[in-house]
Amino acid sequence: MQTQFLVDEAVEALQSQIDDTAIIACSGGIDSTVAAVLAHRAVGSMLHCVYVDTGLMRLNESDEVSEMFADLGIELKIVDASERFFSHLSGVTDPEEKRKVIGEQFIRVFEEEQDGCGAKFLVQGTIAPDWIESGGGERDVIKSHHNVGGLPEDVDLEIVEPLREFYKDEVRAIARELNIPSSERQPFPGPGLAVRVLGELTPDRVESCRQACHIVETHLEEAAERGECDLPWQYFAALLPVRSVGVHGDVRVHGETVVVRAVTSLDGMSARYSEIPHEILAKISTKITNSLKGQVNRVVYDITHKPPGTIEWE
Ligand code: XMP
């Protein structure tokens, strides 16, 4: 009942803010999907939904997102910008710099889309932790989330943020109210796998991280379904540019390291590492080193809470 009220209020507010063509970047994540459905309810075909394939998405993600929007009855334009992102990220290793480059390229892609549809408004799925952690007032900047701190200053669109005051658990409740199928999906950061590939972002390294994330996701989801563990709030892999000596058969390998991260949390503001049974971790480790032979020869598990760590590694 109360959630229905929040939905009505958000739709009304959007109707009073948006009086011309609007554009929204849909990643398929819960925040942007909820923002898109609310804005679509508010202004219908005045809203243009665009999915930017940055080359930094999870396995099969683009297909799944396009199916979901088809089911929601909302038109979605897919833009393949992966080459552009990789070329601008070439040689960039600093986490804040990566986020800024990604934020900027997102906006540049949008400006091109904006030219196509004449949008005056940009709808974003920014939620409260995004801007709180991006530094407001006297807070330190922890990470500039790509949809806030990474924005270039010369943005030529009026920004509308219907979820700005909400936390993740509230957004999930609204998603359930709106029958969005991704409502139970784990959160995924705006800059995608870029913040899970430490060091240089090459297509090969991103692909290794993509495969490792998929292995962690499928193993934990299947184990949870069998009742062998609770499904963590968020669970993924990150690729570290740390090389160590290993052996495959008789051959010495000097491969990189994958770290497995799984946490319990309510809203992402604080988190505890999940106590995953060792047998499950062992299966994940074996599958990762077998699948990424020659590239990854060591798998570690992150046992850091937030604070002092953050959930993502960058
Ligand atoms: P951290 O790593 O800051 O993450 O503890 C808290 C939650 O936010 C997600 N995250 C992001 N979400 N844009 C987003 O939309 C971003 O730039 C971003 N960075 C982190 C992270 O996955 C976790 O759920």
mmCIF file with all atom_site columns, N, CA, C and O in Angstrom, residues 15-60:
data_model
loop_
_atom_site.group_PDB
_atom_site.id
_atom_site.type_symbol
_atom_site.label_atom_id
_atom_site.label_alt_id
_atom_site.label_comp_id
_atom_site.label_asym_id
_atom_site.label_entity_id
_atom_site.label_seq_id
_atom_site.pdbx_PDB_ins_code
_atom_site.Cartn_x
_atom_site.Cartn_y
_atom_site.Cartn_z
_atom_site.occupancy
_atom_site.B_iso_or_equiv
_atom_site.pdbx_formal_charge
_atom_site.auth_seq_id
_atom_site.auth_comp_id
_atom_site.auth_asym_id
_atom_site.auth_atom_id
_atom_site.pdbx_PDB_model_num
ATOM 1   N N  . GLN A 1 15 ? 5.997  13.621  -14.006 1.00 0.00 ? 15 GLN A N  1
ATOM 2   C CA . GLN A 1 15 ? 5.116  14.312  -14.965 1.00 0.00 ? 15 GLN A CA 1
ATOM 3   C C  . GLN A 1 15 ? 5.271  15.829  -14.862 1.00 0.00 ? 15 GLN A C  1
ATOM 4   O O  . GLN A 1 15 ? 5.229  16.530  -15.857 1.00 0.00 ? 15 GLN A O  1
ATOM 5   N N  . SER A 1 16 ? 5.500  16.311  -13.633 1.00 0.00 ? 16 SER A N  1
ATOM 6   C CA . SER A 1 16 ? 5.637  17.766  -13.507 1.00 0.00 ? 16 SER A CA 1
ATOM 7   C C  . SER A 1 16 ? 7.040  18.241  -13.908 1.00 0.00 ? 16 SER A C  1
ATOM 8   O O  . SER A 1 16 ? 7.216  19.397  -14.268 1.00 0.00 ? 16 SER A O  1
ATOM 9   N N  . GLN A 1 17 ? 8.035  17.328  -13.852 1.00 0.00 ? 17 GLN A N  1
ATOM 10  C CA . GLN A 1 17 ? 9.393  17.752  -14.216 1.00 0.00 ? 17 GLN A CA 1
ATOM 11  C C  . GLN A 1 17 ? 9.658  17.665  -15.714 1.00 0.00 ? 17 GLN A C  1
ATOM 12  O O  . GLN A 1 17 ? 10.343 18.488  -16.284 1.00 0.00 ? 17 GLN A O  1
ATOM 13  N N  . ILE A 1 18 ? 9.135  16.591  -16.344 1.00 0.00 ? 18 ILE A N  1
ATOM 14  C CA . ILE A 1 18 ? 9.484  16.329  -17.749 1.00 0.00 ? 18 ILE A CA 1
ATOM 15  C C  . ILE A 1 18 ? 8.384  16.846  -18.668 1.00 0.00 ? 18 ILE A C  1
ATOM 16  O O  . ILE A 1 18 ? 7.261  16.347  -18.632 1.00 0.00 ? 18 ILE A O  1
ATOM 17  N N  . ASP A 1 19 ? 8.730  17.858  -19.490 1.00 0.00 ? 19 ASP A N  1
ATOM 18  C CA . ASP A 1 19 ? 7.703  18.392  -20.395 1.00 0.00 ? 19 ASP A CA 1
ATOM 19  C C  . ASP A 1 19 ? 8.163  18.313  -21.851 1.00 0.00 ? 19 ASP A C  1
ATOM 20  O O  . ASP A 1 19 ? 7.648  18.998  -22.724 1.00 0.00 ? 19 ASP A O  1
ATOM 21  N N  . ASP A 1 20 ? 9.204  17.494  -22.068 1.00 0.00 ? 20 ASP A N  1
ATOM 22  C CA . ASP A 1 20 ? 9.714  17.352  -23.432 1.00 0.00 ? 20 ASP A CA 1
ATOM 23  C C  . ASP A 1 20 ? 10.386 15.975  -23.520 1.00 0.00 ? 20 ASP A C  1
ATOM 24  O O  . ASP A 1 20 ? 10.395 15.231  -22.544 1.00 0.00 ? 20 ASP A O  1
ATOM 25  N N  . THR A 1 21 ? 10.996 15.690  -24.663 1.00 0.00 ? 21 THR A N  1
ATOM 26  C CA . THR A 1 21 ? 11.594 14.367  -24.856 1.00 0.00 ? 21 THR A CA 1
ATOM 27  C C  . THR A 1 21 ? 12.682 14.084  -23.807 1.00 0.00 ? 21 THR A C  1
ATOM 28  O O  . THR A 1 21 ? 13.498 14.939  -23.494 1.00 0.00 ? 21 THR A O  1
ATOM 29  N N  . ALA A 1 22 ? 12.662 12.867  -23.285 1.00 0.00 ? 22 ALA A N  1
ATOM 30  C CA . ALA A 1 22 ? 13.651 12.473  -22.272 1.00 0.00 ? 22 ALA A CA 1
ATOM 31  C C  . ALA A 1 22 ? 14.359 11.212  -22.738 1.00 0.00 ? 22 ALA A C  1
ATOM 32  O O  . ALA A 1 22 ? 13.840 10.433  -23.536 1.00 0.00 ? 22 ALA A O  1
ATOM 33  N N  . ILE A 1 23 ? 15.568 11.029  -22.199 1.00 0.00 ? 23 ILE A N  1
ATOM 34  C CA . ILE A 1 23 ? 16.350 9.847   -22.556 1.00 0.00 ? 23 ILE A CA 1
ATOM 35  C C  . ILE A 1 23 ? 16.825 9.188   -21.263 1.00 0.00 ? 23 ILE A C  1
ATOM 36  O O  . ILE A 1 23 ? 17.047 9.880   -20.265 1.00 0.00 ? 23 ILE A O  1
ATOM 37  N N  . ILE A 1 24 ? 16.923 7.866   -21.261 1.00 0.00 ? 24 ILE A N  1
ATOM 38  C CA . ILE A 1 24 ? 17.453 7.179   -20.078 1.00 0.00 ? 24 ILE A CA 1
ATOM 39  C C  . ILE A 1 24 ? 18.377 6.053   -20.510 1.00 0.00 ? 24 ILE A C  1
ATOM 40  O O  . ILE A 1 24 ? 18.102 5.360   -21.488 1.00 0.00 ? 24 ILE A O  1
ATOM 41  N N  . ALA A 1 25 ? 19.459 5.915   -19.778 1.00 0.00 ? 25 ALA A N  1
ATOM 42  C CA . ALA A 1 25 ? 20.381 4.802   -20.005 1.00 0.00 ? 25 ALA A CA 1
ATOM 43  C C  . ALA A 1 25 ? 19.894 3.627   -19.190 1.00 0.00 ? 25 ALA A C  1
ATOM 44  O O  . ALA A 1 25 ? 19.809 3.722   -17.973 1.00 0.00 ? 25 ALA A O  1
ATOM 45  N N  . CYS A 1 26 ? 19.581 2.531   -19.868 1.00 0.00 ? 26 CYS A N  1
ATOM 46  C CA . CYS A 1 26 ? 19.121 1.348   -19.156 1.00 0.00 ? 26 CYS A CA 1
ATOM 47  C C  . CYS A 1 26 ? 20.233 0.324   -19.155 1.00 0.00 ? 26 CYS A C  1
ATOM 48  O O  . CYS A 1 26 ? 20.704 -0.082  -20.208 1.00 0.00 ? 26 CYS A O  1
ATOM 49  N N  . SER A 1 27 ? 20.662 -0.093  -17.953 1.00 0.00 ? 27 SER A N  1
ATOM 50  C CA . SER A 1 27 ? 21.729 -1.088  -17.877 1.00 0.00 ? 27 SER A CA 1
ATOM 51  C C  . SER A 1 27 ? 21.137 -2.471  -17.653 1.00 0.00 ? 27 SER A C  1
ATOM 52  O O  . SER A 1 27 ? 21.828 -3.471  -17.751 1.00 0.00 ? 27 SER A O  1
ATOM 53  N N  . GLY A 1 28 ? 19.833 -2.507  -17.306 1.00 0.00 ? 28 GLY A N  1
ATOM 54  C CA . GLY A 1 28 ? 19.213 -3.771  -16.933 1.00 0.00 ? 28 GLY A CA 1
ATOM 55  C C  . GLY A 1 28 ? 19.257 -3.955  -15.428 1.00 0.00 ? 28 GLY A C  1
ATOM 56  O O  . GLY A 1 28 ? 18.597 -4.821  -14.873 1.00 0.00 ? 28 GLY A O  1
ATOM 57  N N  . GLY A 1 29 ? 20.045 -3.141  -14.741 1.00 0.00 ? 29 GLY A N  1
ATOM 58  C CA . GLY A 1 29 ? 20.111 -3.197  -13.280 1.00 0.00 ? 29 GLY A CA 1
ATOM 59  C C  . GLY A 1 29 ? 18.819 -2.656  -12.696 1.00 0.00 ? 29 GLY A C  1
ATOM 60  O O  . GLY A 1 29 ? 18.043 -1.966  -13.371 1.00 0.00 ? 29 GLY A O  1
ATOM 61  N N  . ILE A 1 30 ? 18.643 -2.975  -11.443 1.00 0.00 ? 30 ILE A N  1
ATOM 62  C CA . ILE A 1 30 ? 17.365 -2.637  -10.810 1.00 0.00 ? 30 ILE A CA 1
ATOM 63  C C  . ILE A 1 30 ? 17.116 -1.126  -10.783 1.00 0.00 ? 30 ILE A C  1
ATOM 64  O O  . ILE A 1 30 ? 15.996 -0.683  -11.051 1.00 0.00 ? 30 ILE A O  1
ATOM 65  N N  . ASP A 1 31 ? 18.152 -0.329  -10.508 1.00 0.00 ? 31 ASP A N  1
ATOM 66  C CA . ASP A 1 31 ? 17.936 1.116   -10.344 1.00 0.00 ? 31 ASP A CA 1
ATOM 67  C C  . ASP A 1 31 ? 17.470 1.762   -11.650 1.00 0.00 ? 31 ASP A C  1
ATOM 68  O O  . ASP A 1 31 ? 16.464 2.473   -11.682 1.00 0.00 ? 31 ASP A O  1
ATOM 69  N N  . SER A 1 32 ? 18.216 1.507   -12.735 1.00 0.00 ? 32 SER A N  1
ATOM 70  C CA . SER A 1 32 ? 17.830 2.166   -13.987 1.00 0.00 ? 32 SER A CA 1
ATOM 71  C C  . SER A 1 32 ? 16.530 1.578   -14.534 1.00 0.00 ? 32 SER A C  1
ATOM 72  O O  . SER A 1 32 ? 15.749 2.288   -15.179 1.00 0.00 ? 32 SER A O  1
ATOM 73  N N  . THR A 1 33 ? 16.270 0.293   -14.276 1.00 0.00 ? 33 THR A N  1
ATOM 74  C CA . THR A 1 33 ? 15.020 -0.302  -14.775 1.00 0.00 ? 33 THR A CA 1
ATOM 75  C C  . THR A 1 33 ? 13.818 0.311   -14.059 1.00 0.00 ? 33 THR A C  1
ATOM 76  O O  . THR A 1 33 ? 12.820 0.667   -14.689 1.00 0.00 ? 33 THR A O  1
ATOM 77  N N  . VAL A 1 34 ? 13.934 0.451   -12.733 1.00 0.00 ? 34 VAL A N  1
ATOM 78  C CA . VAL A 1 34 ? 12.834 1.060   -11.978 1.00 0.00 ? 34 VAL A CA 1
ATOM 79  C C  . VAL A 1 34 ? 12.623 2.502   -12.453 1.00 0.00 ? 34 VAL A C  1
ATOM 80  O O  . VAL A 1 34 ? 11.492 2.932   -12.692 1.00 0.00 ? 34 VAL A O  1
ATOM 81  N N  . ALA A 1 35 ? 13.736 3.237   -12.617 1.00 0.00 ? 35 ALA A N  1
ATOM 82  C CA . ALA A 1 35 ? 13.615 4.632   -13.081 1.00 0.00 ? 35 ALA A CA 1
ATOM 83  C C  . ALA A 1 35 ? 12.948 4.679   -14.453 1.00 0.00 ? 35 ALA A C  1
ATOM 84  O O  . ALA A 1 35 ? 12.093 5.536   -14.717 1.00 0.00 ? 35 ALA A O  1
ATOM 85  N N  . ALA A 1 36 ? 13.313 3.742   -15.350 1.00 0.00 ? 36 ALA A N  1
ATOM 86  C CA . ALA A 1 36 ? 12.741 3.725   -16.699 1.00 0.00 ? 36 ALA A CA 1
ATOM 87  C C  . ALA A 1 36 ? 11.241 3.411   -16.666 1.00 0.00 ? 36 ALA A C  1
ATOM 88  O O  . ALA A 1 36 ? 10.453 4.047   -17.364 1.00 0.00 ? 36 ALA A O  1
ATOM 89  N N  . VAL A 1 37 ? 10.856 2.426   -15.854 1.00 0.00 ? 37 VAL A N  1
ATOM 90  C CA . VAL A 1 37 ? 9.432  2.055   -15.809 1.00 0.00 ? 37 VAL A CA 1
ATOM 91  C C  . VAL A 1 37 ? 8.609  3.213   -15.235 1.00 0.00 ? 37 VAL A C  1
ATOM 92  O O  . VAL A 1 37 ? 7.532  3.543   -15.746 1.00 0.00 ? 37 VAL A O  1
ATOM 93  N N  . LEU A 1 38 ? 9.134  3.866   -14.191 1.00 0.00 ? 38 LEU A N  1
ATOM 94  C CA . LEU A 1 38 ? 8.418  5.012   -13.609 1.00 0.00 ? 38 LEU A CA 1
ATOM 95  C C  . LEU A 1 38 ? 8.281  6.131   -14.644 1.00 0.00 ? 38 LEU A C  1
ATOM 96  O O  . LEU A 1 38 ? 7.208  6.702   -14.827 1.00 0.00 ? 38 LEU A O  1
ATOM 97  N N  . ALA A 1 39 ? 9.394  6.436   -15.325 1.00 0.00 ? 39 ALA A N  1
ATOM 98  C CA . ALA A 1 39 ? 9.365  7.530   -16.301 1.00 0.00 ? 39 ALA A CA 1
ATOM 99  C C  . ALA A 1 39 ? 8.478  7.172   -17.495 1.00 0.00 ? 39 ALA A C  1
ATOM 100 O O  . ALA A 1 39 ? 7.777  8.032   -18.038 1.00 0.00 ? 39 ALA A O  1
ATOM 101 N N  . HIS A 1 40 ? 8.492  5.901   -17.893 1.00 0.00 ? 40 HIS A N  1
ATOM 102 C CA . HIS A 1 40 ? 7.634  5.467   -19.005 1.00 0.00 ? 40 HIS A CA 1
ATOM 103 C C  . HIS A 1 40 ? 6.164  5.616   -18.611 1.00 0.00 ? 40 HIS A C  1
ATOM 104 O O  . HIS A 1 40 ? 5.336  6.054   -19.399 1.00 0.00 ? 40 HIS A O  1
ATOM 105 N N  . ARG A 1 41 ? 5.855  5.256   -17.351 1.00 0.00 ? 41 ARG A N  1
ATOM 106 C CA . ARG A 1 41 ? 4.479  5.457   -16.867 1.00 0.00 ? 41 ARG A CA 1
ATOM 107 C C  . ARG A 1 41 ? 4.106  6.931   -16.896 1.00 0.00 ? 41 ARG A C  1
ATOM 108 O O  . ARG A 1 41 ? 2.970  7.292   -17.167 1.00 0.00 ? 41 ARG A O  1
ATOM 109 N N  . ALA A 1 42 ? 5.098  7.778   -16.567 1.00 0.00 ? 42 ALA A N  1
ATOM 110 C CA . ALA A 1 42 ? 4.818  9.211   -16.453 1.00 0.00 ? 42 ALA A CA 1
ATOM 111 C C  . ALA A 1 42 ? 4.649  9.872   -17.818 1.00 0.00 ? 42 ALA A C  1
ATOM 112 O O  . ALA A 1 42 ? 3.722  10.654  -18.011 1.00 0.00 ? 42 ALA A O  1
ATOM 113 N N  . VAL A 1 43 ? 5.553  9.560   -18.763 1.00 0.00 ? 43 VAL A N  1
ATOM 114 C CA . VAL A 1 43 ? 5.533  10.341  -20.015 1.00 0.00 ? 43 VAL A CA 1
ATOM 115 C C  . VAL A 1 43 ? 5.442  9.482   -21.278 1.00 0.00 ? 43 VAL A C  1
ATOM 116 O O  . VAL A 1 43 ? 5.509  10.023  -22.391 1.00 0.00 ? 43 VAL A O  1
ATOM 117 N N  . GLY A 1 44 ? 5.288  8.165   -21.117 1.00 0.00 ? 44 GLY A N  1
ATOM 118 C CA . GLY A 1 44 ? 5.068  7.271   -22.257 1.00 0.00 ? 44 GLY A CA 1
ATOM 119 C C  . GLY A 1 44 ? 6.142  7.393   -23.326 1.00 0.00 ? 44 GLY A C  1
ATOM 120 O O  . GLY A 1 44 ? 7.337  7.343   -23.031 1.00 0.00 ? 44 GLY A O  1
ATOM 121 N N  . SER A 1 45 ? 5.712  7.603   -24.569 1.00 0.00 ? 45 SER A N  1
ATOM 122 C CA . SER A 1 45 ? 6.667  7.557   -25.684 1.00 0.00 ? 45 SER A CA 1
ATOM 123 C C  . SER A 1 45 ? 7.569  8.792   -25.771 1.00 0.00 ? 45 SER A C  1
ATOM 124 O O  . SER A 1 45 ? 8.437  8.855   -26.636 1.00 0.00 ? 45 SER A O  1
ATOM 125 N N  . MET A 1 46 ? 7.383  9.762   -24.858 1.00 0.00 ? 46 MET A N  1
ATOM 126 C CA . MET A 1 46 ? 8.339  10.881  -24.799 1.00 0.00 ? 46 MET A CA 1
ATOM 127 C C  . MET A 1 46 ? 9.680  10.392  -24.241 1.00 0.00 ? 46 MET A C  1
ATOM 128 O O  . MET A 1 46 ? 10.687 11.081  -24.311 1.00 0.00 ? 46 MET A O  1
ATOM 129 N N  . LEU A 1 47 ? 9.675  9.191   -23.649 1.00 0.00 ? 47 LEU A N  1
ATOM 130 C CA . LEU A 1 47 ? 10.909 8.645   -23.061 1.00 0.00 ? 47 LEU A CA 1
ATOM 131 C C  . LEU A 1 47 ? 11.604 7.711   -24.050 1.00 0.00 ? 47 LEU A C  1
ATOM 132 O O  . LEU A 1 47 ? 10.975 6.793   -24.584 1.00 0.00 ? 47 LEU A O  1
ATOM 133 N N  . HIS A 1 48 ? 12.909 7.949   -24.276 1.00 0.00 ? 48 HIS A N  1
ATOM 134 C CA . HIS A 1 48 ? 13.704 7.065   -25.133 1.00 0.00 ? 48 HIS A CA 1
ATOM 135 C C  . HIS A 1 48 ? 14.655 6.268   -24.254 1.00 0.00 ? 48 HIS A C  1
ATOM 136 O O  . HIS A 1 48 ? 15.484 6.842   -23.557 1.00 0.00 ? 48 HIS A O  1
ATOM 137 N N  . CYS A 1 49 ? 14.508 4.941   -24.310 1.00 0.00 ? 49 CYS A N  1
ATOM 138 C CA . CYS A 1 49 ? 15.354 4.083   -23.474 1.00 0.00 ? 49 CYS A CA 1
ATOM 139 C C  . CYS A 1 49 ? 16.512 3.560   -24.328 1.00 0.00 ? 49 CYS A C  1
ATOM 140 O O  . CYS A 1 49 ? 16.290 2.981   -25.392 1.00 0.00 ? 49 CYS A O  1
ATOM 141 N N  . VAL A 1 50 ? 17.726 3.759   -23.826 1.00 0.00 ? 50 VAL A N  1
ATOM 142 C CA . VAL A 1 50 ? 18.916 3.355   -24.582 1.00 0.00 ? 50 VAL A CA 1
ATOM 143 C C  . VAL A 1 50 ? 19.760 2.426   -23.715 1.00 0.00 ? 50 VAL A C  1
ATOM 144 O O  . VAL A 1 50 ? 19.987 2.704   -22.538 1.00 0.00 ? 50 VAL A O  1
ATOM 145 N N  . TYR A 1 51 ? 20.201 1.335   -24.301 1.00 0.00 ? 51 TYR A N  1
ATOM 146 C CA . TYR A 1 51 ? 21.120 0.427   -23.605 1.00 0.00 ? 51 TYR A CA 1
ATOM 147 C C  . TYR A 1 51 ? 22.471 0.538   -24.286 1.00 0.00 ? 51 TYR A C  1
ATOM 148 O O  . TYR A 1 51 ? 22.588 0.316   -25.485 1.00 0.00 ? 51 TYR A O  1
ATOM 149 N N  . VAL A 1 52 ? 23.478 0.937   -23.515 1.00 0.00 ? 52 VAL A N  1
ATOM 150 C CA . VAL A 1 52 ? 24.810 1.083   -24.084 1.00 0.00 ? 52 VAL A CA 1
ATOM 151 C C  . VAL A 1 52 ? 25.605 -0.172  -23.756 1.00 0.00 ? 52 VAL A C  1
ATOM 152 O O  . VAL A 1 52 ? 25.846 -0.478  -22.583 1.00 0.00 ? 52 VAL A O  1
ATOM 153 N N  . ASP A 1 53 ? 25.996 -0.901  -24.788 1.00 0.00 ? 53 ASP A N  1
ATOM 154 C CA . ASP A 1 53 ? 26.867 -2.051  -24.560 1.00 0.00 ? 53 ASP A CA 1
ATOM 155 C C  . ASP A 1 53 ? 28.296 -1.527  -24.508 1.00 0.00 ? 53 ASP A C  1
ATOM 156 O O  . ASP A 1 53 ? 28.895 -1.186  -25.521 1.00 0.00 ? 53 ASP A O  1
ATOM 157 N N  . THR A 1 54 ? 28.830 -1.429  -23.277 1.00 0.00 ? 54 THR A N  1
ATOM 158 C CA . THR A 1 54 ? 30.159 -0.851  -23.063 1.00 0.00 ? 54 THR A CA 1
ATOM 159 C C  . THR A 1 54 ? 31.262 -1.879  -23.264 1.00 0.00 ? 54 THR A C  1
ATOM 160 O O  . THR A 1 54 ? 32.440 -1.546  -23.205 1.00 0.00 ? 54 THR A O  1
ATOM 161 N N  . GLY A 1 55 ? 30.879 -3.144  -23.432 1.00 0.00 ? 55 GLY A N  1
ATOM 162 C CA . GLY A 1 55 ? 31.886 -4.211  -23.472 1.00 0.00 ? 55 GLY A CA 1
ATOM 163 C C  . GLY A 1 55 ? 32.304 -4.594  -22.060 1.00 0.00 ? 55 GLY A C  1
ATOM 164 O O  . GLY A 1 55 ? 33.210 -5.397  -21.867 1.00 0.00 ? 55 GLY A O  1
ATOM 165 N N  . LEU A 1 56 ? 31.621 -4.002  -21.053 1.00 0.00 ? 56 LEU A N  1
ATOM 166 C CA . LEU A 1 56 ? 31.999 -4.235  -19.652 1.00 0.00 ? 56 LEU A CA 1
ATOM 167 C C  . LEU A 1 56 ? 30.848 -4.889  -18.889 1.00 0.00 ? 56 LEU A C  1
ATOM 168 O O  . LEU A 1 56 ? 30.751 -4.783  -17.668 1.00 0.00 ? 56 LEU A O  1
ATOM 169 N N  . MET A 1 57 ? 29.955 -5.544  -19.637 1.00 0.00 ? 57 MET A N  1
ATOM 170 C CA . MET A 1 57 ? 28.783 -6.145  -19.015 1.00 0.00 ? 57 MET A CA 1
ATOM 171 C C  . MET A 1 57 ? 29.047 -7.621  -18.703 1.00 0.00 ? 57 MET A C  1
ATOM 172 O O  . MET A 1 57 ? 30.027 -8.200  -19.132 1.00 0.00 ? 57 MET A O  1
ATOM 173 N N  . ARG A 1 58 ? 28.123 -8.228  -17.948 1.00 0.00 ? 58 ARG A N  1
ATOM 174 C CA . ARG A 1 58 ? 28.278 -9.643  -17.601 1.00 0.00 ? 58 ARG A CA 1
ATOM 175 C C  . ARG A 1 58 ? 27.889 -10.557 -18.767 1.00 0.00 ? 58 ARG A C  1
ATOM 176 O O  . ARG A 1 58 ? 27.319 -10.086 -19.759 1.00 0.00 ? 58 ARG A O  1
ATOM 177 N N  . LEU A 1 59 ? 28.176 -11.844 -18.590 1.00 0.00 ? 59 LEU A N  1
ATOM 178 C CA . LEU A 1 59 ? 27.887 -12.813 -19.644 1.00 0.00 ? 59 LEU A CA 1
ATOM 179 C C  . LEU A 1 59 ? 26.392 -12.792 -20.023 1.00 0.00 ? 59 LEU A C  1
ATOM 180 O O  . LEU A 1 59 ? 25.542 -12.825 -19.121 1.00 0.00 ? 59 LEU A O  1
ATOM 181 N N  . ASN A 1 60 ? 26.100 -12.746 -21.280 1.00 0.00 ? 60 ASN A N  1
ATOM 182 C CA . ASN A 1 60 ? 24.716 -12.767 -21.826 1.00 0.00 ? 60 ASN A CA 1
ATOM 183 C C  . ASN A 1 60 ? 23.852 -11.589 -21.407 1.00 0.00 ? 60 ASN A C  1
ATOM 184 O O  . ASN A 1 60 ? 22.636 -11.608 -21.593 1.00 0.00 ? 60 ASN A O  1
#
